[in-house]
PDB file of C-alpha atoms and ligand atoms in Angstrom:
ATOM      1  CA  MET U 501       0.000   0.000   0.000  1.00  0.00           C
ATOM      2  CA  ASN U 502       1.313   3.452  -0.864  1.00  0.00           C
ATOM      3  CA  THR U 503       1.685   5.715   2.127  1.00  0.00           C
ATOM      4  CA  ARG U 504      -1.638   7.497   2.523  1.00  0.00           C
ATOM      5  CA  HIS U 505      -0.706  11.127   3.042  1.00  0.00           C
ATOM      6  CA  ILE U 506      -3.391  13.819   3.320  1.00  0.00           C
ATOM      7  CA  ILE U 507      -1.631  16.982   2.170  1.00  0.00           C
ATOM      8  CA  THR U 508      -4.116  18.942   0.089  1.00  0.00           C
ATOM      9  CA  SER U 509      -7.820  18.785  -0.663  1.00  0.00           C
ATOM     10  CA  GLU U 510      -6.953  19.194  -4.363  1.00  0.00           C
ATOM     11  CA  THR U 511      -6.352  15.436  -4.583  1.00  0.00           C
ATOM     12  CA  PHE U 512      -9.685  14.456  -3.033  1.00  0.00           C
ATOM     13  CA  ALA U 513     -12.116  12.445  -5.142  1.00  0.00           C
ATOM     14  CA  ARG U 514     -15.817  12.485  -4.465  1.00  0.00           C
ATOM     15  CA  PRO U 515     -16.269   8.725  -3.793  1.00  0.00           C
ATOM     16  CA  TRP U 516     -13.450   8.844  -1.248  1.00  0.00           C
ATOM     17  CA  ILE U 517     -14.967  11.884   0.467  1.00  0.00           C
ATOM     18  CA  GLU U 518     -18.264  10.034   0.670  1.00  0.00           C
ATOM     19  CA  GLN U 519     -16.580   7.052   2.307  1.00  0.00           C
ATOM     20  CA  ILE U 520     -15.033   9.308   4.959  1.00  0.00           C
ATOM     21  CA  ILE U 521     -18.346  11.064   5.586  1.00  0.00           C
ATOM     22  CA  ASN U 522     -20.248   7.786   5.834  1.00  0.00           C
ATOM     23  CA  ARG U 523     -17.748   6.409   8.326  1.00  0.00           C
ATOM     24  CA  ALA U 524     -17.902   9.625  10.372  1.00  0.00           C
ATOM     25  CA  GLU U 525     -21.706   9.474  10.394  1.00  0.00           C
ATOM     26  CA  GLN U 526     -21.537   5.837  11.468  1.00  0.00           C
ATOM     27  CA  PHE U 527     -19.402   6.879  14.467  1.00  0.00           C
ATOM     28  CA  MET U 528     -21.904   9.636  15.253  1.00  0.00           C
ATOM     29  CA  GLN U 529     -24.746   7.143  15.254  1.00  0.00           C
ATOM     30  CA  ASP U 530     -23.211   4.019  16.769  1.00  0.00           C
ATOM     31  CA  GLY U 531     -20.250   5.308  18.780  1.00  0.00           C
ATOM     32  CA  PHE U 532     -16.586   4.375  18.445  1.00  0.00           C
ATOM     33  CA  VAL U 533     -14.871   1.008  18.358  1.00  0.00           C
ATOM     34  CA  HIS U 534     -11.216   0.204  19.037  1.00  0.00           C
ATOM     35  CA  THR U 535     -10.024  -0.224  15.478  1.00  0.00           C
ATOM     36  CA  LEU U 536      -6.555   1.227  16.196  1.00  0.00           C
ATOM     37  CA  PRO U 537      -5.181  -0.711  19.185  1.00  0.00           C
ATOM     38  CA  ASN U 538      -1.376  -0.559  19.504  1.00  0.00           C
ATOM     39  CA  LYS U 539      -1.160   2.392  17.113  1.00  0.00           C
ATOM     40  CA  ILE U 540       0.601   5.588  18.132  1.00  0.00           C
ATOM     41  CA  ILE U 541      -0.763   8.853  16.755  1.00  0.00           C
ATOM     42  CA  GLY U 542       1.724  11.746  16.626  1.00  0.00           C
ATOM     43  CA  THR U 543       0.464  15.334  16.796  1.00  0.00           C
ATOM     44  CA  TYR U 544       3.240  17.814  15.977  1.00  0.00           C
ATOM     45  CA  PHE U 545       1.970  21.391  16.142  1.00  0.00           C
ATOM     46  CA  PHE U 546       4.305  24.263  15.307  1.00  0.00           C
ATOM     47  CA  GLU U 547       1.336  26.697  15.445  1.00  0.00           C
ATOM     48  CA  PRO U 548      -1.453  27.166  18.005  1.00  0.00           C
ATOM     49  CA  SER U 549      -4.509  24.924  17.841  1.00  0.00           C
ATOM     50  CA  THR U 550      -7.423  23.970  20.057  1.00  0.00           C
ATOM     51  CA  ARG U 551      -9.971  22.113  17.959  1.00  0.00           C
ATOM     52  CA  THR U 552      -7.793  20.431  15.368  1.00  0.00           C
ATOM     53  CA  ARG U 553      -5.180  18.997  17.706  1.00  0.00           C
ATOM     54  CA  LEU U 554      -7.575  17.989  20.451  1.00  0.00           C
ATOM     55  CA  SER U 555     -10.158  16.457  18.124  1.00  0.00           C
ATOM     56  CA  PHE U 556      -7.432  14.347  16.498  1.00  0.00           C
ATOM     57  CA  THR U 557      -6.205  13.401  19.971  1.00  0.00           C
ATOM     58  CA  THR U 558      -9.663  12.443  21.195  1.00  0.00           C
ATOM     59  CA  ALA U 559     -10.365  10.559  17.958  1.00  0.00           C
ATOM     60  CA  GLY U 560      -7.163   8.567  18.498  1.00  0.00           C
ATOM     61  CA  TYR U 561      -8.083   7.627  22.053  1.00  0.00           C
ATOM     62  CA  ARG U 562     -11.661   6.800  21.068  1.00  0.00           C
ATOM     63  CA  LEU U 563     -10.258   4.282  18.565  1.00  0.00           C
ATOM     64  CA  GLY U 564      -7.999   2.718  21.174  1.00  0.00           C
ATOM     65  CA  ALA U 565      -4.712   4.302  20.021  1.00  0.00           C
ATOM     66  CA  GLU U 566      -2.117   6.172  22.084  1.00  0.00           C
ATOM     67  CA  VAL U 567      -1.162   9.774  21.324  1.00  0.00           C
ATOM     68  CA  VAL U 568       2.237  11.505  21.532  1.00  0.00           C
ATOM     69  CA  GLY U 569       3.510  14.847  20.265  1.00  0.00           C
ATOM     70  CA  PHE U 570       4.115  18.509  21.032  1.00  0.00           C
ATOM     71  CA  ASP U 571       1.817  21.528  20.937  1.00  0.00           C
ATOM     72  CA  ASN U 572       4.487  24.190  20.637  1.00  0.00           C
ATOM     73  CA  VAL U 573       8.118  24.171  19.612  1.00  0.00           C
ATOM     74  CA  ALA U 574       9.519  25.797  22.754  1.00  0.00           C
ATOM     75  CA  GLY U 575      10.162  22.472  24.481  1.00  0.00           C
ATOM     76  CA  THR U 576      11.669  20.751  21.426  1.00  0.00           C
ATOM     77  CA  SER U 577      14.975  20.794  19.548  1.00  0.00           C
ATOM     78  CA  ILE U 578      13.327  23.029  16.945  1.00  0.00           C
ATOM     79  CA  ALA U 579      13.975  25.794  19.481  1.00  0.00           C
ATOM     80  CA  LYS U 580      17.674  24.867  19.171  1.00  0.00           C
ATOM     81  CA  GLY U 581      17.484  25.255  15.406  1.00  0.00           C
ATOM     82  CA  GLU U 582      16.697  21.713  14.253  1.00  0.00           C
ATOM     83  CA  SER U 583      15.247  21.615  10.746  1.00  0.00           C
ATOM     84  CA  LEU U 584      11.743  20.485   9.790  1.00  0.00           C
ATOM     85  CA  GLU U 585      13.292  17.645   7.793  1.00  0.00           C
ATOM     86  CA  ASP U 586      15.315  16.288  10.718  1.00  0.00           C
ATOM     87  CA  THR U 587      12.331  16.645  13.037  1.00  0.00           C
ATOM     88  CA  ILE U 588      10.198  14.620  10.629  1.00  0.00           C
ATOM     89  CA  ARG U 589      12.886  11.929  10.294  1.00  0.00           C
ATOM     90  CA  MET U 590      12.848  11.551  14.076  1.00  0.00           C
ATOM     91  CA  VAL U 591       9.103  11.490  14.618  1.00  0.00           C
ATOM     92  CA  SER U 592       8.680   8.928  11.825  1.00  0.00           C
ATOM     93  CA  ASN U 593      10.291   6.560  14.330  1.00  0.00           C
ATOM     94  CA  TYR U 594       8.037   7.553  17.189  1.00  0.00           C
ATOM     95  CA  SER U 595       4.530   7.423  15.723  1.00  0.00           C
ATOM     96  CA  ASP U 596       2.499   5.540  13.112  1.00  0.00           C
ATOM     97  CA  VAL U 597       1.053   8.748  11.686  1.00  0.00           C
ATOM     98  CA  ILE U 598       2.299  12.340  11.677  1.00  0.00           C
ATOM     99  CA  ILE U 599      -0.340  15.033  12.145  1.00  0.00           C
ATOM    100  CA  MET U 600       1.426  18.314  11.575  1.00  0.00           C
ATOM    101  CA  ARG U 601       0.537  22.003  11.656  1.00  0.00           C
ATOM    102  CA  HIS U 602       3.194  24.448  10.537  1.00  0.00           C
ATOM    103  CA  PRO U 603       3.282  28.151   9.563  1.00  0.00           C
ATOM    104  CA  GLU U 604       4.887  27.640   6.143  1.00  0.00           C
ATOM    105  CA  THR U 605       3.041  26.916   2.905  1.00  0.00           C
ATOM    106  CA  GLY U 606       4.347  23.642   1.479  1.00  0.00           C
ATOM    107  CA  SER U 607       5.668  22.343   4.811  1.00  0.00           C
ATOM    108  CA  ALA U 608       3.269  19.366   4.820  1.00  0.00           C
ATOM    109  CA  LYS U 609       4.495  18.305   1.386  1.00  0.00           C
ATOM    110  CA  ARG U 610       8.107  18.633   2.566  1.00  0.00           C
ATOM    111  CA  ALA U 611       7.271  16.448   5.550  1.00  0.00           C
ATOM    112  CA  ALA U 612       5.553  13.821   3.374  1.00  0.00           C
ATOM    113  CA  ASP U 613       8.614  13.657   1.093  1.00  0.00           C
ATOM    114  CA  ILE U 614      10.697  12.504   4.066  1.00  0.00           C
ATOM    115  CA  ALA U 615       8.303  10.703   6.379  1.00  0.00           C
ATOM    116  CA  THR U 616       8.114   6.916   6.421  1.00  0.00           C
ATOM    117  CA  VAL U 617       4.579   7.027   7.876  1.00  0.00           C
ATOM    118  CA  PRO U 618       1.452   8.883   6.674  1.00  0.00           C
ATOM    119  CA  VAL U 619       1.401  12.665   7.096  1.00  0.00           C
ATOM    120  CA  ILE U 620      -1.869  14.530   7.689  1.00  0.00           C
ATOM    121  CA  ASN U 621      -1.644  18.247   7.017  1.00  0.00           C
ATOM    122  CA  ALA U 622      -3.363  20.003   9.927  1.00  0.00           C
ATOM    123  CA  GLY U 623      -2.705  23.385   8.294  1.00  0.00           C
ATOM    124  CA  ASP U 624       0.339  24.661   6.380  1.00  0.00           C
ATOM    125  CA  GLY U 625       0.444  28.439   6.569  1.00  0.00           C
ATOM    126  CA  ALA U 626      -2.259  30.114   4.508  1.00  0.00           C
ATOM    127  CA  ASN U 627      -2.292  27.209   2.076  1.00  0.00           C
ATOM    128  CA  GLN U 628      -4.419  24.173   2.958  1.00  0.00           C
ATOM    129  CA  HIS U 629      -6.351  22.550   5.817  1.00  0.00           C
ATOM    130  CA  PRO U 630      -7.788  19.370   4.276  1.00  0.00           C
ATOM    131  CA  SER U 631      -9.163  17.720   7.434  1.00  0.00           C
ATOM    132  CA  GLN U 632     -11.141  20.895   8.141  1.00  0.00           C
ATOM    133  CA  THR U 633     -12.668  20.578   4.669  1.00  0.00           C
ATOM    134  CA  LEU U 634     -13.920  17.074   5.458  1.00  0.00           C
ATOM    135  CA  LEU U 635     -15.350  18.426   8.704  1.00  0.00           C
ATOM    136  CA  ASP U 636     -17.017  21.292   6.819  1.00  0.00           C
ATOM    137  CA  LEU U 637     -18.545  18.840   4.346  1.00  0.00           C
ATOM    138  CA  VAL U 638     -19.985  16.671   7.124  1.00  0.00           C
ATOM    139  CA  THR U 639     -21.366  19.857   8.665  1.00  0.00           C
ATOM    140  CA  ILE U 640     -23.036  20.928   5.419  1.00  0.00           C
ATOM    141  CA  LYS U 641     -24.478  17.454   4.931  1.00  0.00           C
ATOM    142  CA  GLN U 642     -25.833  17.398   8.492  1.00  0.00           C
ATOM    143  CA  ALA U 643     -27.298  20.874   8.061  1.00  0.00           C
ATOM    144  CA  LEU U 644     -28.838  20.531   4.600  1.00  0.00           C
ATOM    145  CA  GLY U 645     -29.096  16.776   4.101  1.00  0.00           C
ATOM    146  CA  ARG U 646     -27.142  17.027   0.813  1.00  0.00           C
ATOM    147  CA  LEU U 647     -23.835  18.057  -0.738  1.00  0.00           C
ATOM    148  CA  ASP U 648     -25.190  19.021  -4.169  1.00  0.00           C
ATOM    149  CA  ASP U 649     -27.458  21.896  -5.188  1.00  0.00           C
ATOM    150  CA  PHE U 650     -26.740  24.588  -2.653  1.00  0.00           C
ATOM    151  CA  LYS U 651     -25.300  28.068  -2.371  1.00  0.00           C
ATOM    152  CA  ILE U 652     -22.471  28.940  -0.036  1.00  0.00           C
ATOM    153  CA  LEU U 653     -21.360  32.413   0.918  1.00  0.00           C
ATOM    154  CA  MET U 654     -17.867  32.659   2.401  1.00  0.00           C
ATOM    155  CA  ILE U 655     -17.094  35.881   4.259  1.00  0.00           C
ATOM    156  CA  GLY U 656     -13.749  36.924   5.710  1.00  0.00           C
ATOM    157  CA  ASP U 657     -10.048  36.726   5.034  1.00  0.00           C
ATOM    158  CA  ILE U 658     -10.392  34.940   1.695  1.00  0.00           C
ATOM    159  CA  GLU U 659      -6.753  35.526   0.775  1.00  0.00           C
ATOM    160  CA  TYR U 660      -5.155  34.017   3.878  1.00  0.00           C
ATOM    161  CA  SER U 661      -7.746  31.513   5.112  1.00  0.00           C
ATOM    162  CA  ARG U 662      -6.504  27.988   4.445  1.00  0.00           C
ATOM    163  CA  VAL U 663      -9.982  26.796   5.451  1.00  0.00           C
ATOM    164  CA  VAL U 664     -11.538  28.743   2.576  1.00  0.00           C
ATOM    165  CA  HIS U 665      -8.853  27.620   0.111  1.00  0.00           C
ATOM    166  CA  SER U 666      -9.294  23.920   0.886  1.00  0.00           C
ATOM    167  CA  LEU U 667     -13.086  24.033   0.919  1.00  0.00           C
ATOM    168  CA  ALA U 668     -13.454  26.126  -2.250  1.00  0.00           C
ATOM    169  CA  ASP U 669     -11.288  23.631  -4.188  1.00  0.00           C
ATOM    170  CA  THR U 670     -13.284  20.654  -2.965  1.00  0.00           C
ATOM    171  CA  LEU U 671     -16.763  22.052  -3.556  1.00  0.00           C
ATOM    172  CA  LYS U 672     -16.003  21.951  -7.290  1.00  0.00           C
ATOM    173  CA  LEU U 673     -16.419  18.168  -7.046  1.00  0.00           C
ATOM    174  CA  PHE U 674     -20.111  18.538  -6.217  1.00  0.00           C
ATOM    175  CA  ASN U 675     -22.972  19.369  -8.563  1.00  0.00           C
ATOM    176  CA  ASN U 676     -24.548  22.780  -8.794  1.00  0.00           C
ATOM    177  CA  VAL U 677     -22.761  24.318  -5.820  1.00  0.00           C
ATOM    178  CA  GLU U 678     -22.581  28.071  -6.187  1.00  0.00           C
ATOM    179  CA  GLN U 679     -19.790  29.744  -4.241  1.00  0.00           C
ATOM    180  CA  VAL U 680     -19.606  33.444  -3.444  1.00  0.00           C
ATOM    181  CA  LEU U 681     -16.411  34.556  -1.688  1.00  0.00           C
ATOM    182  CA  ILE U 682     -16.461  38.006  -0.123  1.00  0.00           C
ATOM    183  CA  ASN U 683     -13.618  39.976   1.374  1.00  0.00           C
ATOM    184  CA  PRO U 684     -15.595  42.526   3.431  1.00  0.00           C
ATOM    185  CA  MET U 685     -12.815  45.106   3.022  1.00  0.00           C
ATOM    186  CA  LYS U 686     -13.617  45.141  -0.693  1.00  0.00           C
ATOM    187  CA  GLU U 687     -17.308  44.292  -0.989  1.00  0.00           C
ATOM    188  CA  SER U 688     -20.482  44.063   1.069  1.00  0.00           C
ATOM    189  CA  TYR U 689     -21.801  40.584   1.750  1.00  0.00           C
ATOM    190  CA  GLN U 690     -25.331  41.745   2.615  1.00  0.00           C
ATOM    191  CA  PRO U 691     -26.759  41.395  -0.933  1.00  0.00           C
ATOM    192  CA  TYR U 692     -25.967  37.658  -0.838  1.00  0.00           C
ATOM    193  CA  LEU U 693     -27.436  36.803   2.566  1.00  0.00           C
ATOM    194  CA  ALA U 694     -30.976  35.909   1.516  1.00  0.00           C
ATOM    195  CA  ASP U 695     -29.859  33.471  -1.163  1.00  0.00           C
ATOM    196  CA  ALA U 696     -27.267  31.399   0.716  1.00  0.00           C
ATOM    197  CA  ASP U 697     -27.899  27.975   2.253  1.00  0.00           C
ATOM    198  CA  ILE U 698     -24.592  28.016   4.109  1.00  0.00           C
ATOM    199  CA  ILE U 699     -22.673  31.057   5.293  1.00  0.00           C
ATOM    200  CA  LEU U 700     -19.070  30.434   6.323  1.00  0.00           C
ATOM    201  CA  VAL U 701     -17.612  33.251   8.412  1.00  0.00           C
ATOM    202  CA  THR U 702     -13.864  33.290   9.008  1.00  0.00           C
ATOM    203  CA  ARG U 703     -11.672  35.548  11.117  1.00  0.00           C
ATOM    204  CA  VAL U 704      -8.830  37.801  10.003  1.00  0.00           C
ATOM    205  CA  GLN U 705      -5.697  35.626   9.910  1.00  0.00           C
ATOM    206  CA  HIS U 706      -3.710  38.232  11.849  1.00  0.00           C
ATOM    207  CA  GLU U 707      -0.686  35.983  12.309  1.00  0.00           C
ATOM    208  CA  ARG U 708      -0.097  36.211   8.527  1.00  0.00           C
ATOM    209  CA  TYR U 709       0.136  40.041   8.571  1.00  0.00           C
ATOM    210  CA  SER U 710       2.997  42.322   9.519  1.00  0.00           C
ATOM    211  CA  ASP U 711       0.834  45.464   9.478  1.00  0.00           C
ATOM    212  CA  ALA U 712      -1.181  45.834  12.705  1.00  0.00           C
ATOM    213  CA  GLN U 713      -3.134  48.744  11.246  1.00  0.00           C
ATOM    214  CA  ALA U 714      -4.275  46.626   8.289  1.00  0.00           C
ATOM    215  CA  VAL U 715      -5.424  43.907  10.691  1.00  0.00           C
ATOM    216  CA  ALA U 716      -7.381  46.404  12.800  1.00  0.00           C
ATOM    217  CA  GLU U 717      -9.103  47.834   9.704  1.00  0.00           C
ATOM    218  CA  PHE U 718      -9.962  44.381   8.413  1.00  0.00           C
ATOM    219  CA  LYS U 719     -11.390  43.373  11.777  1.00  0.00           C
ATOM    220  CA  GLU U 720     -13.555  46.468  11.965  1.00  0.00           C
ATOM    221  CA  SER U 721     -14.882  45.978   8.443  1.00  0.00           C
ATOM    222  CA  TYR U 722     -17.302  43.173   9.362  1.00  0.00           C
ATOM    223  CA  CYS U 723     -19.397  41.823  12.188  1.00  0.00           C
ATOM    224  CA  PHE U 724     -22.141  39.334  11.359  1.00  0.00           C
ATOM    225  CA  SER U 725     -25.164  40.743  13.159  1.00  0.00           C
ATOM    226  CA  VAL U 726     -28.480  39.358  14.364  1.00  0.00           C
ATOM    227  CA  ALA U 727     -30.093  41.522  11.654  1.00  0.00           C
ATOM    228  CA  ASP U 728     -27.877  39.750   9.081  1.00  0.00           C
ATOM    229  CA  ALA U 729     -28.980  36.379  10.428  1.00  0.00           C
ATOM    230  CA  GLN U 730     -32.624  37.422  10.174  1.00  0.00           C
ATOM    231  CA  GLN U 731     -32.193  37.971   6.441  1.00  0.00           C
ATOM    232  CA  MET U 732     -31.136  34.355   5.927  1.00  0.00           C
ATOM    233  CA  LYS U 733     -33.531  31.914   4.332  1.00  0.00           C
ATOM    234  CA  SER U 734     -35.286  29.309   6.431  1.00  0.00           C
ATOM    235  CA  GLY U 735     -32.996  26.378   7.298  1.00  0.00           C
ATOM    236  CA  ALA U 736     -29.816  28.197   6.266  1.00  0.00           C
ATOM    237  CA  LYS U 737     -26.872  27.921   8.663  1.00  0.00           C
ATOM    238  CA  ILE U 738     -23.871  29.952   9.777  1.00  0.00           C
ATOM    239  CA  ILE U 739     -20.714  27.859  10.061  1.00  0.00           C
ATOM    240  CA  SER U 740     -17.151  28.699  11.088  1.00  0.00           C
ATOM    241  CA  PRO U 741     -13.948  26.756  11.715  1.00  0.00           C
ATOM    242  CA  LEU U 742     -13.439  28.920  14.821  1.00  0.00           C
ATOM    243  CA  PRO U 743     -11.756  30.547  16.670  1.00  0.00           C
ATOM    244  CA  ARG U 744     -13.902  33.643  16.290  1.00  0.00           C
ATOM    245  CA  LEU U 745     -12.991  37.219  17.017  1.00  0.00           C
ATOM    246  CA  SER U 746     -15.406  40.136  16.672  1.00  0.00           C
ATOM    247  CA  GLU U 747     -16.830  38.922  13.324  1.00  0.00           C
ATOM    248  CA  LEU U 748     -19.154  36.391  15.012  1.00  0.00           C
ATOM    249  CA  PRO U 749     -20.628  38.036  18.110  1.00  0.00           C
ATOM    250  CA  THR U 750     -21.959  35.871  20.931  1.00  0.00           C
ATOM    251  CA  THR U 751     -25.422  37.407  20.404  1.00  0.00           C
ATOM    252  CA  LEU U 752     -25.750  34.969  17.474  1.00  0.00           C
ATOM    253  CA  ASP U 753     -25.061  31.861  19.510  1.00  0.00           C
ATOM    254  CA  LEU U 754     -28.603  30.931  20.481  1.00  0.00           C
ATOM    255  CA  LEU U 755     -30.153  31.626  17.075  1.00  0.00           C
ATOM    256  CA  PRO U 756     -31.269  28.598  15.051  1.00  0.00           C
ATOM    257  CA  GLN U 757     -28.961  29.796  12.236  1.00  0.00           C
ATOM    258  CA  ALA U 758     -25.849  29.405  14.408  1.00  0.00           C
ATOM    259  CA  TYR U 759     -24.294  26.003  13.669  1.00  0.00           C
ATOM    260  CA  TYR U 760     -20.606  26.501  14.492  1.00  0.00           C
ATOM    261  CA  PHE U 761     -20.564  24.743  17.850  1.00  0.00           C
ATOM    262  CA  GLN U 762     -22.312  21.666  16.436  1.00  0.00           C
ATOM    263  CA  GLN U 763     -19.769  21.844  13.603  1.00  0.00           C
ATOM    264  CA  ALA U 764     -16.844  21.773  16.037  1.00  0.00           C
ATOM    265  CA  ALA U 765     -18.239  18.604  17.627  1.00  0.00           C
ATOM    266  CA  PHE U 766     -18.137  16.804  14.261  1.00  0.00           C
ATOM    267  CA  GLY U 767     -14.320  17.121  14.351  1.00  0.00           C
ATOM    268  CA  VAL U 768     -13.880  13.966  16.411  1.00  0.00           C
ATOM    269  CA  PRO U 769     -15.848  11.498  14.213  1.00  0.00           C
ATOM    270  CA  VAL U 770     -14.454  12.995  10.992  1.00  0.00           C
ATOM    271  CA  ARG U 771     -10.867  12.784  12.192  1.00  0.00           C
ATOM    272  CA  ALA U 772     -11.464   9.276  13.524  1.00  0.00           C
ATOM    273  CA  ALA U 773     -12.554   8.230  10.016  1.00  0.00           C
ATOM    274  CA  LEU U 774      -9.459   9.890   8.555  1.00  0.00           C
ATOM    275  CA  LEU U 775      -7.137   8.153  11.026  1.00  0.00           C
ATOM    276  CA  GLU U 776      -8.664   4.796  10.137  1.00  0.00           C
ATOM    277  CA  TYR U 777      -8.126   5.497   6.447  1.00  0.00           C
ATOM    278  CA  VAL U 778      -4.481   6.594   6.663  1.00  0.00           C
ATOM    279  CA  LEU U 779      -3.675   3.667   8.955  1.00  0.00           C
ATOM    280  CA  GLY U 780      -5.253   1.180   6.553  1.00  0.00           C
ATOM    281  CA  VAL U 781      -8.215  -0.054   8.581  1.00  0.00           C
ATOM    282  CA  TRP U 782     -10.220   0.156   5.356  1.00  0.00           C
TER     283      TRP U 782
HETATM  284  C1  NCD E1853      -8.588  27.300  11.460  1.00  0.00           C
HETATM  285  C2  NCD E1853      -7.114  27.214  11.096  1.00  0.00           C
HETATM  286  O1  NCD E1853      -6.277  26.880  11.926  1.00  0.00           O
HETATM  287  O2  NCD E1853      -6.843  27.482   9.923  1.00  0.00           O
HETATM  288  N1  NCD E1853      -8.865  26.795  12.747  1.00  0.00           N
HETATM  289  C3  NCD E1853      -9.206  25.495  12.895  1.00  0.00           C
HETATM  290  O3  NCD E1853      -8.485  24.618  12.496  1.00  0.00           O
HETATM  291  N2  NCD E1853     -10.386  25.230  13.460  1.00  0.00           N
HETATM  292  C4  NCD E1853      -9.138  28.654  11.297  1.00  0.00           C
HETATM  293  C5  NCD E1853      -8.457  29.804  11.963  1.00  0.00           C
HETATM  294  O4  NCD E1853      -7.509  29.647  12.725  1.00  0.00           O
HETATM  295  O5  NCD E1853      -8.922  30.904  11.731  1.00  0.00           O
END
């Protein structure tokens, strides 16, 4: 079997996505089983994370695996100047899968070129976040009951959001999905609210900017309001990878349109399905 890396959503095929989603939905319905006993999952995070790292970790434990790794580089030899390549060579010996988040575009591919075990890209700079895309697809399916024939409005930092990049690529695999991507610094999103089935709101990716003033202006340019939510069509949902800043105020949280906390919960079953796949359970 070729090593099953998950580096970019650009290589996803629809039947494979459907297998992952079906397995995730099976976990959601029937609970987890120990399909990964004696496996060691490695989570190697060079950038902050709450949901991605911990949902992979929980998924690993739910499947009976053990989990090792680091959640920042301060306590590792990277702080002494060790290269990404040498780090990957080492952790290939310590875990059966490498789940890596790193600030540089292309870092996941570099890791996969060296690793002797599967690499899952948990975010490489502003480039890609393929496991989030699978999570977003499960979310859309749970919300709408389908992955074809819908309209999605994506609002936020379109240029630097790896979540938007990965999802926008993948949605091209589905039929009659209309995508509208709005950078609120350049264009108002309000004209599109009433037509969208799914509205994805993302934060300013401030860690990718050197200009604090530009970040502040971007942040102030949008805040999804209760009045915005009231313009949405019946059954339409607001989703977000989180974390949120001021663009998704807490006043939205109890509205029926708000779906981002349910979405976050789908991270565990989706990542469990992905771990099973890369480790060859099916
Ligand atoms: C996203 C990420 O890291 O790209 N977070 C996540 O994985 N849930 C979105 C973000 O940080 O804005």
